[in-house]
CSV table of C-alpha atoms and ligand atoms in Angstrom, one decimal:
chain,number,residue,atom,x,y,z
A,1,MET,CA,62.6,-36.2,49.0
A,2,ASP,CA,60.3,-33.6,48.6
A,3,SER,CA,56.3,-32.9,49.2
A,4,LEU,CA,55.0,-34.4,46.0
A,5,PRO,CA,51.9,-36.8,47.0
A,6,ASN,CA,52.9,-40.4,46.4
A,7,PRO,CA,51.0,-41.2,43.4
A,8,TYR,CA,50.9,-45.2,44.4
A,9,SER,CA,48.5,-46.9,46.7
A,10,PRO,CA,49.0,-50.3,47.4
A,11,GLU,CA,46.0,-50.1,49.9
A,12,HIS,CA,43.7,-49.2,46.9
A,13,PRO,CA,42.4,-50.4,43.6
A,14,ALA,CA,43.8,-48.5,40.6
A,15,PRO,CA,41.6,-45.7,39.5
A,16,PRO,CA,40.6,-46.3,35.8
A,17,ALA,CA,43.2,-43.5,34.7
A,18,GLN,CA,45.9,-45.2,36.3
A,19,PHE,CA,44.6,-49.0,35.1
A,20,ALA,CA,47.6,-50.7,33.4
A,21,GLY,CA,47.4,-53.5,30.6
A,22,ARG,CA,44.9,-56.3,31.0
A,23,ARG,CA,44.0,-55.7,27.5
A,24,ALA,CA,42.6,-59.6,27.1
A,25,GLN,CA,40.2,-59.0,29.9
A,26,LEU,CA,38.9,-55.5,28.9
A,27,THR,CA,38.6,-56.9,25.2
A,28,VAL,CA,36.3,-59.6,26.4
A,29,PHE,CA,34.4,-57.4,28.6
A,30,HIS,CA,34.1,-54.5,25.6
A,31,GLU,CA,32.7,-57.4,23.5
A,32,ALA,CA,30.4,-58.8,26.2
A,33,LEU,CA,29.2,-55.2,26.9
A,34,ALA,CA,28.2,-54.7,23.3
A,35,ASP,CA,26.7,-58.2,23.2
A,36,ILE,CA,24.2,-57.2,26.0
A,37,LEU,CA,23.5,-53.9,24.3
A,38,ALA,CA,22.4,-55.9,21.6
A,39,ALA,CA,20.3,-58.1,23.7
A,40,ARG,CA,22.6,-61.1,23.5
A,41,PRO,CA,23.1,-62.2,27.1
A,42,ARG,CA,26.8,-62.7,28.5
A,43,ASN,CA,28.1,-63.5,31.8
A,44,LEU,CA,31.6,-63.2,32.9
A,45,ALA,CA,33.8,-64.5,35.8
A,46,VAL,CA,37.2,-63.2,36.5
A,47,PRO,CA,39.1,-65.7,39.0
A,48,GLY,CA,42.4,-64.2,40.3
A,49,ALA,CA,44.5,-64.7,43.3
A,50,TRP,CA,44.7,-62.2,45.9
A,51,GLY,CA,46.1,-58.7,45.0
A,52,THR,CA,46.0,-59.5,41.1
A,53,GLY,CA,43.9,-56.5,40.4
A,54,LYS,CA,40.2,-57.9,40.6
A,55,THR,CA,38.6,-54.8,42.2
A,56,SER,CA,40.6,-52.5,39.9
A,57,LEU,CA,39.4,-54.1,36.8
A,58,LEU,CA,36.0,-54.0,38.0
A,59,LEU,CA,36.4,-50.1,38.4
A,60,SER,CA,37.6,-49.7,35.1
A,61,CYS,CA,34.5,-52.1,33.7
A,62,ALA,CA,32.1,-49.5,35.7
A,63,ALA,CA,33.6,-46.8,33.6
A,64,ILE,CA,33.3,-48.2,30.4
A,65,THR,CA,29.9,-49.2,31.0
A,66,ALA,CA,29.1,-45.8,32.3
A,67,ALA,CA,30.5,-44.3,28.8
A,68,GLU,CA,28.1,-46.7,27.2
A,69,HIS,CA,25.2,-45.4,29.3
A,70,ALA,CA,24.3,-48.6,30.8
A,71,ALA,CA,24.0,-49.3,34.4
A,72,PHE,CA,26.5,-50.9,36.5
A,73,ALA,CA,25.5,-52.1,40.0
A,74,PRO,CA,28.6,-53.1,42.1
A,75,VAL,CA,28.3,-55.6,45.1
A,76,ALA,CA,31.3,-56.2,47.1
A,77,LEU,CA,30.8,-59.2,49.2
A,78,GLY,CA,32.2,-59.6,52.8
A,79,GLY,CA,31.1,-61.8,55.7
A,80,GLY,CA,28.3,-59.3,56.9
A,81,ILE,CA,25.9,-61.0,54.1
A,82,ARG,CA,23.8,-63.4,56.1
A,83,GLY,CA,21.9,-65.3,53.6
A,84,LEU,CA,20.2,-65.6,50.3
A,85,PRO,CA,17.5,-62.8,51.2
A,86,ASP,CA,20.3,-60.5,52.4
A,87,LEU,CA,22.1,-61.0,49.2
A,88,CYS,CA,19.2,-60.6,46.8
A,89,ALA,CA,18.5,-57.4,48.7
A,90,THR,CA,21.9,-56.0,48.4
A,91,VAL,CA,22.0,-56.9,44.7
A,92,ALA,CA,18.5,-55.2,44.3
A,93,ALA,CA,19.3,-52.1,46.4
A,94,GLN,CA,22.7,-51.4,44.4
A,95,LEU,CA,20.8,-51.9,41.1
A,96,GLY,CA,18.1,-49.6,42.2
A,97,ASP,CA,21.0,-47.0,42.8
A,98,ALA,CA,22.2,-48.0,39.3
A,99,VAL,CA,19.2,-47.8,37.3
A,100,GLN,CA,17.7,-44.4,39.3
A,101,HIS,CA,14.2,-44.8,37.8
A,102,HIS,CA,11.2,-44.3,39.4
A,103,GLY,CA,9.0,-47.3,38.3
A,104,VAL,CA,11.9,-49.4,38.8
A,105,ALA,CA,12.8,-47.9,42.4
A,106,GLU,CA,9.1,-48.4,43.4
A,107,THR,CA,9.6,-52.2,42.3
A,108,MET,CA,12.9,-52.3,44.3
A,109,ARG,CA,11.3,-50.5,47.4
A,110,GLU,CA,8.3,-53.2,47.7
A,111,TYR,CA,10.8,-55.7,47.2
A,112,LEU,CA,13.3,-54.5,49.9
A,113,ASP,CA,9.9,-54.1,52.2
A,114,THR,CA,9.0,-57.8,51.5
A,115,VAL,CA,12.7,-58.9,52.5
A,116,SER,CA,12.9,-56.8,55.4
A,117,VAL,CA,9.6,-58.2,56.7
A,118,SER,CA,10.9,-61.8,56.6
A,119,VAL,CA,14.2,-60.8,58.0
A,120,HIS,CA,12.4,-59.2,61.1
A,121,LEU,CA,10.4,-62.8,61.3
A,122,GLY,CA,13.5,-64.5,62.5
A,123,PRO,CA,15.8,-66.8,61.6
A,124,MET,CA,13.3,-69.9,61.1
A,125,LYS,CA,11.4,-68.2,58.3
A,126,MET,CA,14.7,-66.9,57.0
A,127,THR,CA,16.3,-70.5,56.3
A,128,ARG,CA,13.0,-71.8,55.3
A,129,TYR,CA,12.3,-69.7,52.3
A,130,PRO,CA,15.4,-70.1,50.1
A,131,LYS,CA,14.9,-73.7,50.1
A,132,HIS,CA,11.6,-73.4,48.3
A,133,ALA,CA,11.4,-73.3,44.6
A,134,ALA,CA,8.6,-71.0,44.7
A,135,ASP,CA,9.8,-68.5,47.4
A,136,PRO,CA,8.1,-65.3,47.2
A,137,LEU,CA,11.2,-63.3,48.0
A,138,LEU,CA,13.1,-65.0,45.0
A,139,LEU,CA,10.3,-64.6,42.9
A,140,ARG,CA,10.2,-60.9,43.6
A,141,PHE,CA,13.9,-60.9,42.9
A,142,ARG,CA,13.4,-62.0,39.4
A,143,GLU,CA,10.8,-59.5,38.9
A,144,THR,CA,13.1,-56.8,40.3
A,145,LEU,CA,16.0,-57.9,37.7
A,146,THR,CA,13.1,-57.9,34.9
A,147,ALA,CA,11.9,-54.4,35.8
A,148,ALA,CA,15.5,-52.9,36.0
A,149,ALA,CA,16.4,-54.6,32.7
A,150,ASP,CA,13.1,-52.8,31.2
A,151,HIS,CA,14.6,-49.5,32.0
A,152,SER,CA,18.1,-50.1,31.1
A,153,PRO,CA,20.6,-52.6,30.2
A,154,PHE,CA,22.7,-53.5,33.5
A,155,ILE,CA,25.3,-55.2,34.8
A,156,VAL,CA,25.4,-56.7,38.1
A,157,ALA,CA,29.3,-57.0,39.2
A,158,ILE,CA,29.8,-59.1,42.4
A,159,ASP,CA,33.3,-58.7,43.9
A,160,ASN,CA,35.0,-61.1,46.4
A,161,ALA,CA,32.5,-63.5,44.9
A,162,GLU,CA,34.1,-66.5,46.8
A,163,TYR,CA,31.9,-65.5,49.5
A,164,LEU,CA,28.9,-66.7,47.3
A,165,GLN,CA,30.1,-70.2,48.5
A,166,LYS,CA,29.3,-69.4,52.3
A,167,ILE,CA,25.7,-68.6,51.1
A,168,ASP,CA,23.5,-71.9,50.8
A,169,GLY,CA,22.2,-71.9,47.3
A,170,ALA,CA,23.3,-68.5,46.3
A,171,LEU,CA,25.5,-69.2,43.1
A,172,MET,CA,22.6,-71.3,41.5
A,173,GLU,CA,20.0,-68.8,42.6
A,174,LEU,CA,21.8,-66.1,40.9
A,175,ARG,CA,22.5,-68.3,37.9
A,176,ASN,CA,18.8,-69.1,37.7
A,177,ALA,CA,17.5,-65.8,38.2
A,178,PHE,CA,19.9,-64.2,35.6
A,179,GLN,CA,19.2,-67.2,33.0
A,180,GLU,CA,15.6,-66.9,33.2
A,181,VAL,CA,15.6,-62.9,33.0
A,182,GLN,CA,18.0,-63.2,30.0
A,183,SER,CA,15.9,-66.0,28.4
A,184,SER,CA,13.0,-63.7,28.0
A,185,GLY,CA,15.5,-61.2,25.9
A,186,LYS,CA,16.2,-58.8,28.5
A,187,SER,CA,19.7,-57.1,28.4
A,188,CYS,CA,22.0,-57.8,31.4
A,189,MET,CA,25.2,-59.5,32.7
A,190,LEU,CA,26.2,-61.1,35.8
A,191,LEU,CA,29.9,-60.3,36.4
A,192,LEU,CA,31.8,-62.2,39.1
A,193,ALA,CA,35.4,-61.5,40.5
A,194,GLY,CA,36.8,-63.6,43.1
A,195,SER,CA,39.4,-66.0,44.1
A,196,PRO,CA,40.7,-68.9,41.8
A,197,ASN,CA,38.4,-71.0,43.8
A,198,LEU,CA,35.5,-69.1,43.1
A,199,PHE,CA,33.7,-72.4,41.8
A,200,ALA,CA,35.5,-74.8,44.0
A,201,ASP,CA,32.7,-77.1,45.0
A,202,ARG,CA,32.4,-78.6,41.7
A,203,SER,CA,29.8,-81.1,42.5
A,204,ILE,CA,27.0,-78.2,43.1
A,205,ALA,CA,28.8,-75.3,41.4
A,206,ALA,CA,29.5,-76.8,38.0
A,207,PRO,CA,26.4,-75.9,36.2
A,208,ALA,CA,26.9,-72.4,37.8
A,209,SER,CA,30.7,-72.2,36.7
A,210,ARG,CA,29.5,-73.3,33.1
A,211,PHE,CA,27.2,-70.1,33.2
A,212,PHE,CA,30.0,-67.8,32.9
A,213,GLU,CA,32.8,-67.3,30.4
A,214,HIS,CA,35.9,-67.3,32.4
A,215,THR,CA,38.7,-64.7,32.0
A,216,ASP,CA,41.4,-65.4,34.5
A,217,LEU,CA,43.7,-62.5,36.0
A,218,GLU,CA,47.4,-63.4,36.5
A,219,ALA,CA,50.6,-61.9,37.1
A,220,PHE,CA,51.4,-58.9,35.1
A,221,SER,CA,53.4,-59.3,32.0
A,222,ALA,CA,56.8,-57.1,31.8
A,223,GLU,CA,54.8,-54.7,29.7
A,224,GLU,CA,52.1,-54.5,31.9
A,225,THR,CA,54.3,-53.6,35.0
A,226,ARG,CA,56.1,-51.1,32.9
A,227,GLU,CA,52.6,-49.4,32.4
A,228,ALA,CA,51.3,-49.8,36.3
A,229,LEU,CA,54.8,-48.1,37.2
A,230,THR,CA,54.7,-45.3,34.7
A,231,LEU,CA,51.2,-44.2,34.3
A,232,PRO,CA,50.7,-42.8,38.0
A,233,LEU,CA,54.0,-40.8,37.4
A,234,GLY,CA,52.4,-38.8,34.6
A,235,SER,CA,53.4,-35.3,34.2
A,236,SER,CA,54.8,-35.3,37.9
A,237,GLY,CA,58.4,-34.7,36.4
A,238,VAL,CA,59.6,-38.0,38.1
A,239,SER,CA,60.7,-41.0,36.1
A,240,MET,CA,62.0,-44.5,36.4
A,241,SER,CA,64.7,-46.2,34.6
A,242,ASP,CA,64.3,-49.1,32.6
A,243,ASP,CA,66.7,-51.1,34.5
A,244,CYS,CA,64.7,-50.4,37.8
A,245,ILE,CA,61.3,-51.2,36.1
A,246,ASN,CA,62.6,-54.4,34.9
A,247,ALA,CA,64.2,-55.1,38.3
A,248,VAL,CA,61.0,-54.4,39.9
A,249,HIS,CA,59.1,-56.6,37.6
A,250,THR,CA,61.8,-59.6,38.6
A,251,LEU,CA,61.5,-58.9,42.2
A,252,ALA,CA,57.5,-58.8,42.2
A,253,ALA,CA,57.2,-61.7,40.0
A,254,GLY,CA,54.6,-59.4,38.3
A,255,HIS,CA,52.5,-59.5,41.1
A,256,PRO,CA,50.4,-56.4,40.8
A,257,TRP,CA,50.0,-55.5,44.5
A,258,MET,CA,53.9,-56.2,45.1
A,259,VAL,CA,54.7,-54.3,42.0
A,260,ILE,CA,52.6,-51.1,43.5
A,261,LEU,CA,54.0,-51.7,47.1
A,262,THR,CA,57.4,-51.7,45.6
A,263,ALA,CA,56.8,-48.6,43.5
A,264,TYR,CA,55.3,-46.7,46.4
A,265,THR,CA,58.3,-47.5,48.6
A,266,LEU,CA,60.7,-46.5,45.7
A,267,PHE,CA,59.0,-43.1,45.4
A,268,ARG,CA,59.4,-42.6,49.2
A,269,VAL,CA,63.2,-43.2,49.4
A,270,ARG,CA,64.1,-41.9,45.8
A,271,LYS,CA,67.0,-39.5,46.0
A,272,THR,CA,66.3,-37.7,42.6
A,273,ASP,CA,63.4,-37.3,40.2
A,274,ARG,CA,64.9,-40.3,38.4
A,275,ILE,CA,64.1,-43.5,40.1
A,276,SER,CA,67.0,-45.9,39.9
A,277,GLU,CA,68.1,-49.5,40.8
A,278,THR,CA,70.1,-48.0,43.6
A,279,ASP,CA,67.0,-46.7,45.1
A,280,LEU,CA,65.5,-50.1,44.8
A,281,ALA,CA,68.6,-51.6,46.9
A,282,THR,CA,67.7,-48.7,49.5
A,283,ALA,CA,64.1,-49.5,49.7
A,284,PHE,CA,64.6,-53.4,49.6
A,285,PRO,CA,64.4,-53.8,53.5
A,286,MET,CA,61.4,-51.7,53.8
A,287,ILE,CA,59.6,-53.8,50.9
A,288,GLN,CA,60.9,-57.0,52.6
A,289,SER,CA,59.4,-55.8,56.0
A,290,SER,CA,56.0,-54.8,54.5
A,291,VAL,CA,55.5,-57.8,52.4
A,292,GLY,CA,56.6,-60.1,55.4
A,293,ARG,CA,54.3,-58.4,57.9
A,294,GLN,CA,51.1,-58.1,55.5
A,295,VAL,CA,51.6,-61.5,53.7
A,296,PHE,CA,54.5,-63.9,54.5
A,297,ASP,CA,53.9,-64.2,58.2
A,298,VAL,CA,50.6,-65.4,58.2
A,299,LEU,CA,51.1,-67.9,55.3
A,300,TYR,CA,54.2,-69.2,57.0
A,301,ARG,CA,52.5,-69.6,60.4
A,302,ASN,CA,49.8,-71.5,58.6
A,303,ALA,CA,52.2,-73.9,56.7
A,304,GLY,CA,52.7,-76.1,59.7
A,305,GLU,CA,55.9,-77.6,60.8
A,306,ASN,CA,56.8,-79.8,58.0
A,307,GLY,CA,55.6,-77.1,55.6
A,308,GLN,CA,58.1,-74.6,57.2
A,309,GLN,CA,61.0,-77.2,56.8
A,310,ILE,CA,60.2,-77.6,53.1
A,311,LEU,CA,60.0,-73.8,52.4
A,312,ARG,CA,63.2,-73.3,54.5
A,313,SER,CA,65.1,-75.8,52.4
A,314,PHE,CA,64.8,-73.3,49.6
A,315,ALA,CA,66.4,-70.7,51.9
A,316,ARG,CA,69.4,-73.2,52.4
A,317,THR,CA,70.5,-73.4,48.9
A,318,ASP,CA,71.2,-70.9,46.0
A,319,ALA,CA,69.2,-73.2,43.5
A,320,VAL,CA,66.2,-71.3,42.7
A,321,THR,CA,64.4,-74.7,41.5
A,322,LEU,CA,64.3,-77.7,43.7
A,323,SER,CA,63.4,-81.5,42.9
A,324,SER,CA,61.2,-83.3,45.2
A,325,ALA,CA,64.0,-85.6,46.1
A,326,GLU,CA,66.3,-82.7,46.8
A,327,ILE,CA,63.5,-80.8,48.8
A,328,ALA,CA,63.1,-84.4,51.0
A,329,GLU,CA,66.7,-84.4,51.4
A,330,ILE,CA,67.5,-81.0,52.7
A,331,SER,CA,64.3,-80.5,54.7
A,332,GLY,CA,64.3,-83.9,56.3
A,333,VAL,CA,60.7,-84.4,55.5
A,334,SER,CA,60.7,-87.9,54.1
A,335,ASN,CA,57.6,-87.5,52.1
A,336,PRO,CA,57.2,-84.0,51.1
A,337,HIS,CA,54.3,-84.7,48.2
A,338,PRO,CA,51.3,-83.9,50.0
A,339,TYR,CA,52.8,-80.7,51.3
A,340,LEU,CA,54.2,-79.5,48.0
A,341,GLY,CA,50.8,-80.2,46.3
A,342,ARG,CA,49.0,-78.3,49.1
A,343,MET,CA,51.5,-75.3,48.8
A,344,CYS,CA,51.2,-74.9,45.1
A,345,GLU,CA,47.3,-75.1,45.2
A,346,ARG,CA,46.4,-72.9,48.2
A,347,ASP,CA,45.5,-69.1,47.5
A,348,PRO,CA,47.9,-67.5,47.9
A,349,PRO,CA,50.3,-70.1,46.8
A,350,LEU,CA,53.7,-70.6,48.3
A,351,LEU,CA,55.4,-72.8,45.9
A,352,GLU,CA,55.1,-73.0,42.1
A,353,LYS,CA,55.5,-76.4,40.2
A,354,VAL,CA,58.1,-75.4,37.4
A,355,SER,CA,57.8,-79.1,35.8
A,356,ARG,CA,57.5,-82.5,36.9
A,357,GLY,CA,58.6,-83.0,40.1
A,358,LYS,CA,60.4,-79.6,40.3
A,359,TYR,CA,59.3,-76.5,42.5
A,360,ARG,CA,60.3,-73.1,43.2
A,361,LEU,CA,59.1,-70.4,45.6
A,362,ALA,CA,56.2,-68.6,44.2
A,363,TYR,CA,57.7,-65.3,45.0
A,364,PRO,CA,61.3,-64.1,44.8
A,365,LEU,CA,60.8,-62.1,47.9
A,366,LEU,CA,59.9,-65.0,50.0
A,367,HIS,CA,63.7,-66.2,49.6
A,368,ALA,CA,64.9,-63.4,51.6
A,369,TYR,CA,62.1,-63.9,54.1
A,370,LEU,CA,63.0,-67.3,54.9
A,371,GLU,CA,66.6,-66.5,55.2
A,372,ARG,CA,65.6,-63.9,57.6
A,373,LYS,CA,63.3,-66.5,59.6
A,374,MET,CA,66.2,-68.8,59.8
A,375,ARG,CA,68.4,-66.3,61.3
A,376,GLU,CA,65.8,-65.3,63.7
A,377,GLU,CA,64.9,-69.1,65.0
B,1,ATP,N1,45.7,-53.2,36.1
B,1,ATP,C1,46.4,-52.5,37.1
B,1,ATP,N2,47.0,-51.4,37.0
B,1,ATP,C2,47.4,-50.7,37.9
B,1,ATP,N3,47.5,-51.1,39.0
B,1,ATP,C3,47.0,-52.3,39.7
B,1,ATP,C4,46.4,-53.0,38.5
B,1,ATP,N4,45.8,-54.2,38.9
B,1,ATP,C5,46.0,-53.9,40.3
B,1,ATP,N5,46.8,-53.0,40.5
B,1,ATP,C6,47.2,-52.7,41.9
B,1,ATP,O1,47.6,-53.8,42.6
B,1,ATP,C7,47.0,-53.9,43.9
B,1,ATP,C8,46.0,-54.5,44.2
B,1,ATP,O2,44.8,-54.4,43.2
B,1,ATP,P1,43.4,-55.1,43.5
B,1,ATP,O3,42.8,-54.3,44.9
B,1,ATP,O4,42.6,-54.3,42.7
B,1,ATP,O5,43.4,-56.5,43.7
B,1,ATP,P2,42.4,-57.4,44.2
B,1,ATP,O6,42.5,-58.7,43.1
B,1,ATP,O7,40.9,-57.0,44.1
B,1,ATP,O8,42.9,-57.7,45.7
B,1,ATP,P3,42.0,-58.5,46.8
B,1,ATP,O9,42.2,-60.0,46.4
B,1,ATP,O10,42.7,-58.1,47.9
B,1,ATP,O11,40.8,-58.2,46.7
B,1,ATP,C9,46.4,-52.3,44.1
B,1,ATP,O12,47.4,-51.6,44.7
B,1,ATP,C10,46.2,-52.0,42.6
B,1,ATP,O13,46.2,-50.6,42.6
B,2,MG,MG1,39.8,-56.7,45.7
């Protein structure tokens, strides 16, 4: 409509000033921070499906921590971390930056030197080290944590923490290191944010899982959607009608990423400074196509032939909820149960179990996507 910059960005986490809702999680964090500042150790895990706002929450936690003059060391995991020494070195380096203290920095540097020496010794040495209880690198890692805590209370926040499962022994080593340092009265917290399957390997990871207080991130409530939609508009002079806000919440099923993607598109297509339901109708094909391309295409492809048949049965009827018997009849898949279970449990889920034997699509937008797929095929 005009050259006002679009205040919504589905590609980026919400900056603290635009962070909506999540009061329960913020309260837990505030209390945990107060506890560690009083030398009572706490550790938190934030499991949340894709796009529910884990990174956004961590950004707000960082701002809160800074206001309390404690150190916050963010570590975003990805495929690039090759093993435990690499992980410990990354945490130590981030912690070094966070506490910015000469004495500590010195300990960190020595630690990092030890790590890089061993890394250069080649893969043999690297794989042997982490398995050894008295591994000098891991001992140094604990000393580093202690040295950092001597200088300042700190939080190590690991984002995309589901990657820890791919690093042999990482979860347990982190737990052991933090447990030891905290047991000696030091003020620090380990904060993990990751997919709901963060602790999926229960046999090995259960003690690790128990080390954390869990505070789950789910879809936005209607009030949280309202805040997420209105905060970024600020004093821009642009506003959104109540009907439109409610319609966005329903369309996105409160999924934070979908809410912001919808808002971004609405802002682009708006005809006046009052964004309305009419704009939503105009924006719908664009929203549909973005979500399709970015999310549903991959999920649909990976659902396999029977899974796709089952999904399509929802597009063949106007009923929102179907029983497993109805799904079997419409889809022609005689025993849909194993597929239904899998599609509800995967991250992201495709279906949602409403009650015993009753299912619906996990996102309202998936219905229109499946209708289009059927027309194309
Ligand atoms: N509390 C919130 N307030 C406002 N916007 C939010 C909030 N939570 C998430 N969002 C928006 O939703 C989108 C996804 O958020 P974010 O990247 O934090 O999620 P994530 O769980 O870290 O995602 P991923 O699983 O891809 O790492 C972003 O556009 C972000 O701005
Ligand atoms: Mg993230």
